[in-house]
Amino acid sequence: MVFDPNSPDFKRDPYPTYVDLRRDAPIFRDAQTGFWFVSRHADVSALLRDRRLGRSIEHVLSREALGLPPKNPRYASFTKLSENSMFDKEPPDHTRLRGLVHKAFTPRRIESLRDQIQMITNALLDAAVPRGEIDVLEDFAVPLPVTVIAELLGVPEADRHRLRPWSHDIVALYELNHTPEQADRAIQAAEEFADYLRHLARERKDNPQDDLISALATVEEAGEVLTEDELISTCVLLLNAGHEATVNVFGNGLLALFQNPDQLRLLLEHRTELIKPAVEELLRYDTPLQLFRRWVLEDLEFGGFHFKQGEEIALLFGSANRDPEAFPDPERLDITRAENPHVTFSLGIHFCLGAPLARMELQIALGTLLQRLPTMRLDYQPEFRDSYVIRGLKDLVIRF
């Protein structure tokens, strides 16, 4: 069978290919990328929890032993963000970082944002209503989580317009086939974003305020504190992960509702009781992060295959979330789905720290949109961006 994740047709709709993969080659090694691809829900779930895999490997093997060239100094600003982020750390470093961040990024702090999220949502829709149409992405789904994260961190309002471009440029480097131009933009964005946060963190350390940057700058547990570089990487991670996925879940999910009008009608009629299961189903149905990579930290046998230390495994979240072994009738959008063990927020020690905030944002934003714009309609066929790992639309203009 043909598997080409760089194909425009595949990027537009990877789900038919996933059906073939799960049936014919649920685990296989791709000659082009060198990755092992894993597509079934049970396998993806098990490997996400397997401590013999990790987000980083250089604490186990040197680059030379891996057959990799020395680090390119040109990427230094981007590499520094990764090296100090819990996203790319394994225990014991990951344990220490996550514990410190969790002490500042508390459930209470997240819940305290509820009224603010509702207020921001209403203000964005107030601006759109007189026009009779709205680009749900650029006018609503993008500014909402960016504003929320900026409020949470304590980024001054005058600087917030810089956050989305920085984040957009940085995450492009996670694509399988990023271009040299994208790399240049990511490197520049990483440098500018880190410099900005370094200045802001030093201000907050000297003059703490009621925001997350101040909390991260002063958090301490058993004598442990965040270094300045760890604080910066944590803030970048919270912004990137905290809005890229939310934006694309909202866009992909709303498109899915328009494509399934019976489900849209059902949600409009029973919005209050169905908003939570609906959000979970939208998280599953068209997954915003299609692929998550892990290093093999030690030789292991799995599913009849031998993974060697230093190889990489690509876990296909989008495929796992459509596996009929885990989800009855998985190709159907069902906002009343009771059991929904999707892997969109990952599993194991790298389970998404911001999942509660993302869920709250999506529930409030989607519920309010349906309440205020019940006559909304889609008059054209939106297109997906030319990316695979991060799956999202170019635009989504609705009229009402």
mmCIF file of C-alpha atoms in Angstrom:
data_model
loop_
_atom_site.group_PDB
_atom_site.id
_atom_site.type_symbol
_atom_site.label_atom_id
_atom_site.label_comp_id
_atom_site.label_asym_id
_atom_site.label_seq_id
_atom_site.Cartn_x
_atom_site.Cartn_y
_atom_site.Cartn_z
ATOM 1 C CA MET A 1 0.000 0.000 0.000
ATOM 2 C CA VAL A 2 1.039 3.626 -0.546
ATOM 3 C CA PHE A 3 1.560 5.841 2.493
ATOM 4 C CA ASP A 4 2.666 9.395 1.747
ATOM 5 C CA PRO A 5 2.015 11.875 4.582
ATOM 6 C CA ASN A 6 3.263 14.701 2.349
ATOM 7 C CA SER A 7 0.627 14.043 -0.326
ATOM 8 C CA PRO A 8 -1.875 16.932 -0.745
ATOM 9 C CA ASP A 9 -4.747 14.428 -0.932
ATOM 10 C CA PHE A 10 -3.643 12.782 2.308
ATOM 11 C CA LYS A 11 -3.290 16.126 4.083
ATOM 12 C CA ARG A 12 -6.783 17.068 2.927
ATOM 13 C CA ASP A 13 -8.317 13.850 4.284
ATOM 14 C CA PRO A 14 -6.049 11.285 5.979
ATOM 15 C CA TYR A 15 -8.878 9.177 7.391
ATOM 16 C CA PRO A 16 -9.451 6.752 4.464
ATOM 17 C CA THR A 17 -5.738 5.914 4.530
ATOM 18 C CA TYR A 18 -5.952 5.252 8.259
ATOM 19 C CA VAL A 19 -8.642 2.624 7.614
ATOM 20 C CA ASP A 20 -6.188 0.801 5.322
ATOM 21 C CA LEU A 21 -3.335 1.166 7.810
ATOM 22 C CA ARG A 22 -5.271 -0.233 10.754
ATOM 23 C CA ARG A 23 -6.397 -3.193 8.638
ATOM 24 C CA ASP A 24 -3.270 -4.004 6.627
ATOM 25 C CA ALA A 25 -0.258 -2.464 8.371
ATOM 26 C CA PRO A 26 -1.114 -1.305 11.912
ATOM 27 C CA ILE A 27 2.616 -1.162 12.732
ATOM 28 C CA PHE A 28 5.156 -0.620 9.957
ATOM 29 C CA ARG A 29 8.446 1.121 9.322
ATOM 30 C CA ASP A 30 8.434 3.793 6.644
ATOM 31 C CA ALA A 31 11.525 3.777 4.454
ATOM 32 C CA GLN A 32 11.235 7.471 3.560
ATOM 33 C CA THR A 33 11.154 8.890 7.103
ATOM 34 C CA GLY A 34 12.678 5.966 9.014
ATOM 35 C CA PHE A 35 9.810 6.168 11.516
ATOM 36 C CA TRP A 36 7.745 3.302 12.827
ATOM 37 C CA PHE A 37 4.082 4.276 12.312
ATOM 38 C CA VAL A 38 1.466 2.969 14.753
ATOM 39 C CA SER A 39 -2.226 3.416 13.950
ATOM 40 C CA ARG A 40 -4.457 1.322 16.256
ATOM 41 C CA HIS A 41 -5.956 2.811 19.417
ATOM 42 C CA ALA A 42 -4.839 -0.011 21.743
ATOM 43 C CA ASP A 43 -1.239 0.177 20.484
ATOM 44 C CA VAL A 44 -1.063 3.978 20.563
ATOM 45 C CA SER A 45 -2.501 4.036 24.098
ATOM 46 C CA ALA A 46 -0.079 1.382 25.330
ATOM 47 C CA LEU A 47 2.977 3.045 23.805
ATOM 48 C CA LEU A 48 2.034 6.465 25.170
ATOM 49 C CA ARG A 49 2.228 4.920 28.649
ATOM 50 C CA ASP A 50 5.369 2.861 27.963
ATOM 51 C CA ARG A 51 8.335 4.362 29.832
ATOM 52 C CA ARG A 52 10.733 2.665 27.430
ATOM 53 C CA LEU A 53 9.769 5.416 24.989
ATOM 54 C CA GLY A 54 10.452 9.090 25.505
ATOM 55 C CA ARG A 55 10.183 12.556 24.020
ATOM 56 C CA SER A 56 13.977 12.970 24.276
ATOM 57 C CA ILE A 57 16.841 10.501 24.003
ATOM 58 C CA GLU A 58 20.105 12.405 24.374
ATOM 59 C CA HIS A 59 20.099 11.649 28.112
ATOM 60 C CA VAL A 60 20.469 8.002 27.030
ATOM 61 C CA LEU A 61 22.458 8.151 23.766
ATOM 62 C CA SER A 62 24.714 10.819 22.307
ATOM 63 C CA ARG A 63 23.979 12.336 18.912
ATOM 64 C CA GLU A 64 27.093 10.618 17.599
ATOM 65 C CA ALA A 65 25.822 7.222 18.787
ATOM 66 C CA LEU A 66 22.491 7.975 17.106
ATOM 67 C CA GLY A 67 24.244 8.751 13.848
ATOM 68 C CA LEU A 68 23.087 12.375 13.988
ATOM 69 C CA PRO A 69 25.274 15.341 13.047
ATOM 70 C CA PRO A 70 26.286 17.868 15.719
ATOM 71 C CA LYS A 71 23.603 20.384 16.621
ATOM 72 C CA ASN A 72 23.345 23.198 14.097
ATOM 73 C CA PRO A 73 24.187 26.456 15.917
ATOM 74 C CA ARG A 74 21.766 28.215 13.573
ATOM 75 C CA TYR A 75 18.918 26.511 15.457
ATOM 76 C CA ALA A 76 20.251 27.467 18.895
ATOM 77 C CA SER A 77 17.318 29.677 19.935
ATOM 78 C CA PHE A 78 14.750 27.038 18.937
ATOM 79 C CA THR A 79 16.791 24.195 20.452
ATOM 80 C CA LYS A 80 17.117 26.062 23.744
ATOM 81 C CA LEU A 81 13.333 26.296 24.066
ATOM 82 C CA SER A 82 12.979 22.540 23.491
ATOM 83 C CA GLU A 83 15.805 21.572 25.822
ATOM 84 C CA ASN A 84 14.226 23.453 28.731
ATOM 85 C CA SER A 85 10.614 22.431 28.126
ATOM 86 C CA MET A 86 8.809 19.671 30.025
ATOM 87 C CA PHE A 87 7.327 18.708 26.644
ATOM 88 C CA ASP A 88 10.726 17.307 25.647
ATOM 89 C CA LYS A 89 11.905 16.096 29.048
ATOM 90 C CA GLU A 90 11.870 12.678 30.664
ATOM 91 C CA PRO A 91 12.037 11.781 34.385
ATOM 92 C CA PRO A 92 13.505 12.867 36.678
ATOM 93 C CA ASP A 93 13.722 16.287 34.936
ATOM 94 C CA HIS A 94 10.158 16.047 33.644
ATOM 95 C CA THR A 95 8.854 15.117 37.096
ATOM 96 C CA ARG A 96 10.550 18.111 38.724
ATOM 97 C CA LEU A 97 9.368 20.571 36.047
ATOM 98 C CA ARG A 98 5.798 19.329 35.919
ATOM 99 C CA GLY A 99 5.518 19.379 39.692
ATOM 100 C CA LEU A 100 6.702 22.982 39.882
ATOM 101 C CA VAL A 101 4.487 24.169 37.029
ATOM 102 C CA HIS A 102 1.454 22.330 38.395
ATOM 103 C CA LYS A 103 1.948 24.083 41.715
ATOM 104 C CA ALA A 104 1.513 27.436 39.926
ATOM 105 C CA PHE A 105 -0.901 26.360 37.155
ATOM 106 C CA THR A 106 -3.533 25.129 39.579
ATOM 107 C CA PRO A 107 -7.136 23.982 38.960
ATOM 108 C CA ARG A 108 -8.260 26.963 41.022
ATOM 109 C CA ARG A 109 -6.325 29.375 38.805
ATOM 110 C CA ILE A 110 -7.837 27.758 35.701
ATOM 111 C CA GLU A 111 -11.382 27.864 37.100
ATOM 112 C CA SER A 112 -10.933 31.533 38.000
ATOM 113 C CA LEU A 113 -10.750 32.273 34.265
ATOM 114 C CA ARG A 114 -14.313 31.077 33.549
ATOM 115 C CA ASP A 115 -16.032 34.465 33.761
ATOM 116 C CA GLN A 116 -13.229 36.109 31.817
ATOM 117 C CA ILE A 117 -13.510 33.516 29.028
ATOM 118 C CA GLN A 118 -17.250 34.195 28.825
ATOM 119 C CA MET A 119 -16.651 37.953 28.706
ATOM 120 C CA ILE A 120 -14.028 37.670 25.945
ATOM 121 C CA THR A 121 -16.306 35.327 23.976
ATOM 122 C CA ASN A 122 -19.196 37.769 24.163
ATOM 123 C CA ALA A 123 -17.023 40.730 23.159
ATOM 124 C CA LEU A 124 -15.701 38.912 20.076
ATOM 125 C CA LEU A 125 -19.226 37.991 18.977
ATOM 126 C CA ASP A 126 -20.516 41.519 19.704
ATOM 127 C CA ALA A 127 -18.000 42.815 17.168
ATOM 128 C CA ALA A 128 -19.118 40.297 14.524
ATOM 129 C CA VAL A 129 -22.915 40.425 14.835
ATOM 130 C CA PRO A 130 -23.446 43.748 12.995
ATOM 131 C CA ARG A 131 -21.524 42.408 9.975
ATOM 132 C CA GLY A 132 -23.765 39.376 9.501
ATOM 133 C CA GLU A 133 -20.755 37.107 8.993
ATOM 134 C CA ILE A 134 -17.631 36.028 10.838
ATOM 135 C CA ASP A 135 -14.439 34.169 10.026
ATOM 136 C CA VAL A 136 -14.739 31.788 12.943
ATOM 137 C CA LEU A 137 -10.971 31.230 12.982
ATOM 138 C CA GLU A 138 -9.411 34.670 12.659
ATOM 139 C CA ASP A 139 -12.219 36.672 14.289
ATOM 140 C CA PHE A 140 -13.081 34.269 17.090
ATOM 141 C CA ALA A 141 -11.221 30.979 17.600
ATOM 142 C CA VAL A 142 -7.745 32.549 17.319
ATOM 143 C CA PRO A 143 -8.118 35.675 19.490
ATOM 144 C CA LEU A 144 -10.067 33.885 22.230
ATOM 145 C CA PRO A 145 -7.419 31.405 23.504
ATOM 146 C CA VAL A 146 -4.569 33.826 22.759
ATOM 147 C CA THR A 147 -6.280 36.472 24.899
ATOM 148 C CA VAL A 148 -7.001 33.934 27.639
ATOM 149 C CA ILE A 149 -3.401 32.682 27.744
ATOM 150 C CA ALA A 150 -2.106 36.258 27.638
ATOM 151 C CA GLU A 151 -4.364 37.173 30.583
ATOM 152 C CA LEU A 152 -3.277 34.046 32.431
ATOM 153 C CA LEU A 153 0.429 34.716 31.904
ATOM 154 C CA GLY A 154 0.171 38.453 32.465
ATOM 155 C CA VAL A 155 1.247 39.675 29.013
ATOM 156 C CA PRO A 156 0.356 43.374 28.648
ATOM 157 C CA GLU A 157 -2.481 44.043 26.202
ATOM 158 C CA ALA A 158 -0.274 46.197 23.964
ATOM 159 C CA ASP A 159 2.026 43.219 23.269
ATOM 160 C CA ARG A 160 -0.558 40.490 22.682
ATOM 161 C CA HIS A 161 -0.713 40.915 18.923
ATOM 162 C CA ARG A 162 2.802 39.451 18.755
ATOM 163 C CA LEU A 163 1.937 36.138 20.408
ATOM 164 C CA ARG A 164 -0.017 34.396 17.646
ATOM 165 C CA PRO A 165 2.587 35.042 14.879
ATOM 166 C CA TRP A 166 5.395 33.824 17.158
ATOM 167 C CA SER A 167 3.498 30.663 18.047
ATOM 168 C CA HIS A 168 2.408 29.975 14.465
ATOM 169 C CA ASP A 169 5.996 30.235 13.208
ATOM 170 C CA ILE A 170 7.454 28.068 15.994
ATOM 171 C CA VAL A 171 5.031 25.130 15.654
ATOM 172 C CA ALA A 172 5.577 24.948 11.869
ATOM 173 C CA LEU A 173 8.926 23.309 12.642
ATOM 174 C CA TYR A 174 7.102 20.239 13.985
ATOM 175 C CA GLU A 175 5.817 19.347 10.513
ATOM 176 C CA LEU A 176 7.445 16.378 8.801
ATOM 177 C CA ASN A 177 8.450 18.386 5.723
ATOM 178 C CA HIS A 178 9.026 21.947 6.906
ATOM 179 C CA THR A 179 10.817 24.227 4.468
ATOM 180 C CA PRO A 180 14.042 26.216 5.013
ATOM 181 C CA GLU A 181 11.917 29.369 5.003
ATOM 182 C CA GLN A 182 9.718 27.988 7.769
ATOM 183 C CA ALA A 183 12.845 27.076 9.736
ATOM 184 C CA ASP A 184 14.147 30.637 9.387
ATOM 185 C CA ARG A 185 10.878 32.071 10.684
ATOM 186 C CA ALA A 186 10.742 29.569 13.556
ATOM 187 C CA ILE A 187 14.289 30.394 14.649
ATOM 188 C CA GLN A 188 13.610 34.127 14.566
ATOM 189 C CA ALA A 189 10.307 33.705 16.413
ATOM 190 C CA ALA A 190 11.936 31.556 19.107
ATOM 191 C CA GLU A 191 14.633 34.162 19.658
ATOM 192 C CA GLU A 192 12.220 37.106 19.772
ATOM 193 C CA PHE A 193 9.697 35.318 21.984
ATOM 194 C CA ALA A 194 12.361 34.145 24.442
ATOM 195 C CA ASP A 195 13.891 37.635 24.681
ATOM 196 C CA TYR A 196 10.476 39.153 25.317
ATOM 197 C CA LEU A 197 9.583 36.633 28.036
ATOM 198 C CA ARG A 198 12.999 36.941 29.672
ATOM 199 C CA HIS A 199 12.466 40.674 30.100
ATOM 200 C CA LEU A 200 8.911 40.175 31.384
ATOM 201 C CA ALA A 201 9.926 37.416 33.817
ATOM 202 C CA ARG A 202 12.652 39.590 35.338
ATOM 203 C CA GLU A 203 10.131 42.396 35.796
ATOM 204 C CA ARG A 204 7.686 40.046 37.528
ATOM 205 C CA LYS A 205 10.353 38.539 39.761
ATOM 206 C CA ASP A 206 11.192 42.005 41.055
ATOM 207 C CA ASN A 207 7.566 43.146 41.125
ATOM 208 C CA PRO A 208 5.225 40.098 41.371
ATOM 209 C CA GLN A 209 1.629 40.447 40.212
ATOM 210 C CA ASP A 210 -1.381 38.164 40.228
ATOM 211 C CA ASP A 211 -0.454 36.288 37.072
ATOM 212 C CA LEU A 212 1.122 32.989 36.080
ATOM 213 C CA ILE A 213 4.513 34.416 35.098
ATOM 214 C CA SER A 214 4.853 35.852 38.614
ATOM 215 C CA ALA A 215 3.759 32.529 40.103
ATOM 216 C CA LEU A 216 6.234 30.585 37.965
ATOM 217 C CA ALA A 217 9.027 33.031 38.805
ATOM 218 C CA THR A 218 8.507 32.527 42.531
ATOM 219 C CA VAL A 219 7.297 28.901 42.767
ATOM 220 C CA GLU A 220 9.362 26.627 45.001
ATOM 221 C CA GLU A 221 9.017 23.046 46.147
ATOM 222 C CA ALA A 222 11.458 21.188 48.387
ATOM 223 C CA GLY A 223 14.107 23.747 47.554
ATOM 224 C CA GLU A 224 13.581 23.382 43.782
ATOM 225 C CA VAL A 225 12.793 26.364 41.556
ATOM 226 C CA LEU A 226 12.439 26.964 37.833
ATOM 227 C CA THR A 227 15.480 28.357 36.078
ATOM 228 C CA GLU A 228 14.872 31.400 33.924
ATOM 229 C CA ASP A 229 15.211 29.312 30.764
ATOM 230 C CA GLU A 230 12.741 26.729 32.112
ATOM 231 C CA LEU A 231 10.254 29.464 32.943
ATOM 232 C CA ILE A 232 10.544 30.888 29.418
ATOM 233 C CA SER A 233 10.117 27.471 27.796
ATOM 234 C CA THR A 234 7.089 26.764 30.000
ATOM 235 C CA CYS A 235 5.400 30.004 28.937
ATOM 236 C CA VAL A 236 6.080 29.274 25.261
ATOM 237 C CA LEU A 237 4.692 25.755 25.687
ATOM 238 C CA LEU A 238 1.539 27.041 27.402
ATOM 239 C CA LEU A 239 0.893 29.488 24.575
ATOM 240 C CA ASN A 240 1.680 27.116 21.721
ATOM 241 C CA ALA A 241 -0.138 24.098 23.112
ATOM 242 C CA GLY A 242 -2.810 26.248 24.739
ATOM 243 C CA HIS A 243 -4.136 27.810 21.593
ATOM 244 C CA GLU A 244 -2.959 25.947 18.465
ATOM 245 C CA ALA A 245 -4.978 22.852 19.353
ATOM 246 C CA THR A 246 -7.974 24.831 20.632
ATOM 247 C CA VAL A 247 -8.185 26.878 17.438
ATOM 248 C CA ASN A 248 -8.080 23.812 15.218
ATOM 249 C CA VAL A 249 -10.503 21.760 17.309
ATOM 250 C CA PHE A 250 -12.957 24.631 17.023
ATOM 251 C CA GLY A 251 -12.525 25.064 13.265
ATOM 252 C CA ASN A 252 -12.410 21.366 12.395
ATOM 253 C CA GLY A 253 -15.256 20.624 14.790
ATOM 254 C CA LEU A 254 -17.587 23.342 13.567
ATOM 255 C CA LEU A 255 -16.995 22.249 9.970
ATOM 256 C CA ALA A 256 -17.870 18.683 11.011
ATOM 257 C CA LEU A 257 -21.123 19.938 12.525
ATOM 258 C CA PHE A 258 -22.040 21.742 9.301
ATOM 259 C CA GLN A 259 -21.264 18.539 7.385
ATOM 260 C CA ASN A 260 -23.533 16.616 9.763
ATOM 261 C CA PRO A 261 -26.613 18.854 10.014
ATOM 262 C CA ASP A 262 -28.551 16.350 12.106
ATOM 263 C CA GLN A 263 -25.872 16.651 14.817
ATOM 264 C CA LEU A 264 -25.841 20.447 14.541
ATOM 265 C CA ARG A 265 -29.633 20.566 14.951
ATOM 266 C CA LEU A 266 -29.439 18.221 17.929
ATOM 267 C CA LEU A 267 -26.809 20.391 19.599
ATOM 268 C CA LEU A 268 -28.800 23.575 18.928
ATOM 269 C CA GLU A 269 -31.884 21.984 20.507
ATOM 270 C CA HIS A 270 -30.089 20.475 23.521
ATOM 271 C CA ARG A 271 -27.090 22.733 23.906
ATOM 272 C CA THR A 272 -26.900 22.787 27.712
ATOM 273 C CA GLU A 273 -26.953 19.040 28.295
ATOM 274 C CA LEU A 274 -24.934 18.044 25.220
ATOM 275 C CA ILE A 275 -22.160 20.654 25.110
ATOM 276 C CA LYS A 276 -19.692 18.561 27.145
ATOM 277 C CA PRO A 277 -20.040 15.278 25.204
ATOM 278 C CA ALA A 278 -20.144 17.302 21.974
ATOM 279 C CA VAL A 279 -16.780 18.894 22.717
ATOM 280 C CA GLU A 280 -15.281 15.487 23.508
ATOM 281 C CA GLU A 281 -16.618 14.141 20.217
ATOM 282 C CA LEU A 282 -15.193 17.085 18.260
ATOM 283 C CA LEU A 283 -11.834 16.499 19.954
ATOM 284 C CA ARG A 284 -11.979 12.896 18.715
ATOM 285 C CA TYR A 285 -13.545 13.241 15.297
ATOM 286 C CA ASP A 286 -11.018 15.446 13.479
ATOM 287 C CA THR A 287 -7.912 15.466 15.645
ATOM 288 C CA PRO A 288 -5.891 18.736 15.716
ATOM 289 C CA LEU A 289 -2.563 16.976 16.439
ATOM 290 C CA GLN A 290 -2.463 14.028 14.065
ATOM 291 C CA LEU A 291 0.922 12.614 14.973
ATOM 292 C CA PHE A 292 3.063 12.483 18.109
ATOM 293 C CA ARG A 293 6.661 11.223 18.017
ATOM 294 C CA ARG A 294 8.567 9.216 20.608
ATOM 295 C CA TRP A 295 12.148 7.909 20.775
ATOM 296 C CA VAL A 296 12.854 4.271 21.592
ATOM 297 C CA LEU A 297 14.990 4.527 24.743
ATOM 298 C CA GLU A 298 15.813 0.808 24.948
ATOM 299 C CA ASP A 299 15.301 -2.210 22.712
ATOM 300 C CA LEU A 300 11.807 -3.613 23.082
ATOM 301 C CA GLU A 301 9.405 -6.124 21.582
ATOM 302 C CA PHE A 302 5.896 -4.902 20.853
ATOM 303 C CA GLY A 303 3.102 -6.327 18.736
ATOM 304 C CA GLY A 304 5.436 -8.854 17.148
ATOM 305 C CA PHE A 305 7.949 -6.171 16.113
ATOM 306 C CA HIS A 306 11.392 -5.325 17.449
ATOM 307 C CA PHE A 307 12.003 -1.625 18.075
ATOM 308 C CA LYS A 308 15.669 -0.760 18.429
ATOM 309 C CA GLN A 309 17.100 1.858 20.737
ATOM 310 C CA GLY A 310 17.433 5.167 18.876
ATOM 311 C CA GLU A 311 14.583 4.576 16.439
ATOM 312 C CA GLU A 312 11.556 6.879 16.333
ATOM 313 C CA ILE A 313 7.906 5.917 16.594
ATOM 314 C CA ALA A 314 5.142 8.069 15.101
ATOM 315 C CA LEU A 315 1.906 7.545 16.998
ATOM 316 C CA LEU A 316 -1.054 8.384 14.775
ATOM 317 C CA PHE A 317 -3.564 10.109 17.070
ATOM 318 C CA GLY A 318 -5.964 10.800 14.208
ATOM 319 C CA SER A 319 -6.101 7.124 13.312
ATOM 320 C CA ALA A 320 -6.368 5.927 16.924
ATOM 321 C CA ASN A 321 -9.355 8.234 17.403
ATOM 322 C CA ARG A 322 -11.189 6.544 14.496
ATOM 323 C CA ASP A 323 -10.419 2.940 15.475
ATOM 324 C CA PRO A 324 -13.602 0.789 15.437
ATOM 325 C CA GLU A 325 -12.106 -1.391 18.186
ATOM 326 C CA ALA A 326 -12.349 1.589 20.549
ATOM 327 C CA PHE A 327 -15.261 3.587 19.103
ATOM 328 C CA PRO A 328 -18.478 2.068 17.704
ATOM 329 C CA ASP A 329 -19.178 3.468 14.225
ATOM 330 C CA PRO A 330 -16.084 5.713 14.449
ATOM 331 C CA GLU A 331 -16.550 7.458 11.085
ATOM 332 C CA ARG A 332 -19.844 8.911 12.297
ATOM 333 C CA LEU A 333 -19.973 12.161 14.248
ATOM 334 C CA ASP A 334 -22.032 11.400 17.350
ATOM 335 C CA ILE A 335 -22.288 14.190 19.904
ATOM 336 C CA THR A 336 -24.150 11.875 22.294
ATOM 337 C CA ARG A 337 -21.273 9.367 22.399
ATOM 338 C CA ALA A 338 -21.062 8.216 26.013
ATOM 339 C CA GLU A 339 -17.723 6.376 26.065
ATOM 340 C CA ASN A 340 -15.072 8.483 24.362
ATOM 341 C CA PRO A 341 -11.503 7.393 25.239
ATOM 342 C CA HIS A 342 -9.845 9.644 22.645
ATOM 343 C CA VAL A 343 -6.105 10.265 22.862
ATOM 344 C CA THR A 344 -6.226 13.881 21.676
ATOM 345 C CA PHE A 345 -4.648 15.149 24.908
ATOM 346 C CA SER A 346 -2.164 12.228 24.954
ATOM 347 C CA LEU A 347 -1.773 9.770 27.861
ATOM 348 C CA GLY A 348 0.799 8.892 30.490
ATOM 349 C CA ILE A 349 3.265 11.332 31.992
ATOM 350 C CA HIS A 350 2.964 13.679 28.986
ATOM 351 C CA PHE A 351 -0.815 14.057 29.276
ATOM 352 C CA CYS A 352 -1.660 17.645 28.336
ATOM 353 C CA LEU A 353 -1.353 19.921 31.372
ATOM 354 C CA GLY A 354 -3.739 22.447 29.787
ATOM 355 C CA ALA A 355 -6.542 19.972 28.972
ATOM 356 C CA PRO A 356 -8.947 21.370 31.632
ATOM 357 C CA LEU A 357 -8.470 24.918 30.289
ATOM 358 C CA ALA A 358 -8.914 23.806 26.662
ATOM 359 C CA ARG A 359 -12.125 21.942 27.534
ATOM 360 C CA MET A 360 -13.522 24.945 29.391
ATOM 361 C CA GLU A 361 -12.708 27.321 26.527
ATOM 362 C CA LEU A 362 -14.265 25.032 23.926
ATOM 363 C CA GLN A 363 -17.431 24.435 25.946
ATOM 364 C CA ILE A 364 -17.978 28.145 26.631
ATOM 365 C CA ALA A 365 -17.063 29.310 23.119
ATOM 366 C CA LEU A 366 -19.089 26.724 21.225
ATOM 367 C CA GLY A 367 -22.071 26.971 23.557
ATOM 368 C CA THR A 368 -22.159 30.762 23.291
ATOM 369 C CA LEU A 369 -21.743 30.707 19.511
ATOM 370 C CA LEU A 370 -24.707 28.340 19.156
ATOM 371 C CA GLN A 371 -26.819 30.379 21.561
ATOM 372 C CA ARG A 372 -26.162 33.707 19.874
ATOM 373 C CA LEU A 373 -25.988 32.634 16.225
ATOM 374 C CA PRO A 374 -28.535 29.803 15.892
ATOM 375 C CA THR A 375 -29.158 30.623 12.214
ATOM 376 C CA MET A 376 -25.497 30.359 11.208
ATOM 377 C CA ARG A 377 -24.791 28.723 7.860
ATOM 378 C CA LEU A 378 -21.801 27.759 5.727
ATOM 379 C CA ASP A 379 -22.065 28.700 2.030
ATOM 380 C CA TYR A 380 -18.771 27.313 0.668
ATOM 381 C CA GLN A 381 -16.309 24.441 1.082
ATOM 382 C CA PRO A 382 -13.407 25.486 3.356
ATOM 383 C CA GLU A 383 -9.910 24.167 2.668
ATOM 384 C CA PHE A 384 -7.386 22.669 5.043
ATOM 385 C CA ARG A 385 -3.945 24.207 5.414
ATOM 386 C CA ASP A 386 -1.000 22.531 3.702
ATOM 387 C CA SER A 387 0.136 20.758 6.857
ATOM 388 C CA TYR A 388 -0.344 17.321 8.325
ATOM 389 C CA VAL A 389 0.922 17.027 11.919
ATOM 390 C CA ILE A 390 -1.076 20.108 12.953
ATOM 391 C CA ARG A 391 -4.401 19.805 11.136
ATOM 392 C CA GLY A 392 -6.511 22.914 10.659
ATOM 393 C CA LEU A 393 -8.499 24.988 8.179
ATOM 394 C CA LYS A 394 -7.324 28.051 6.283
ATOM 395 C CA ASP A 395 -10.554 29.870 7.155
ATOM 396 C CA LEU A 396 -14.154 29.223 8.141
ATOM 397 C CA VAL A 397 -16.518 32.071 7.227
ATOM 398 C CA ILE A 398 -20.076 31.631 8.442
ATOM 399 C CA ARG A 399 -23.096 33.827 7.789
ATOM 400 C CA PHE A 400 -26.154 34.339 9.948
#
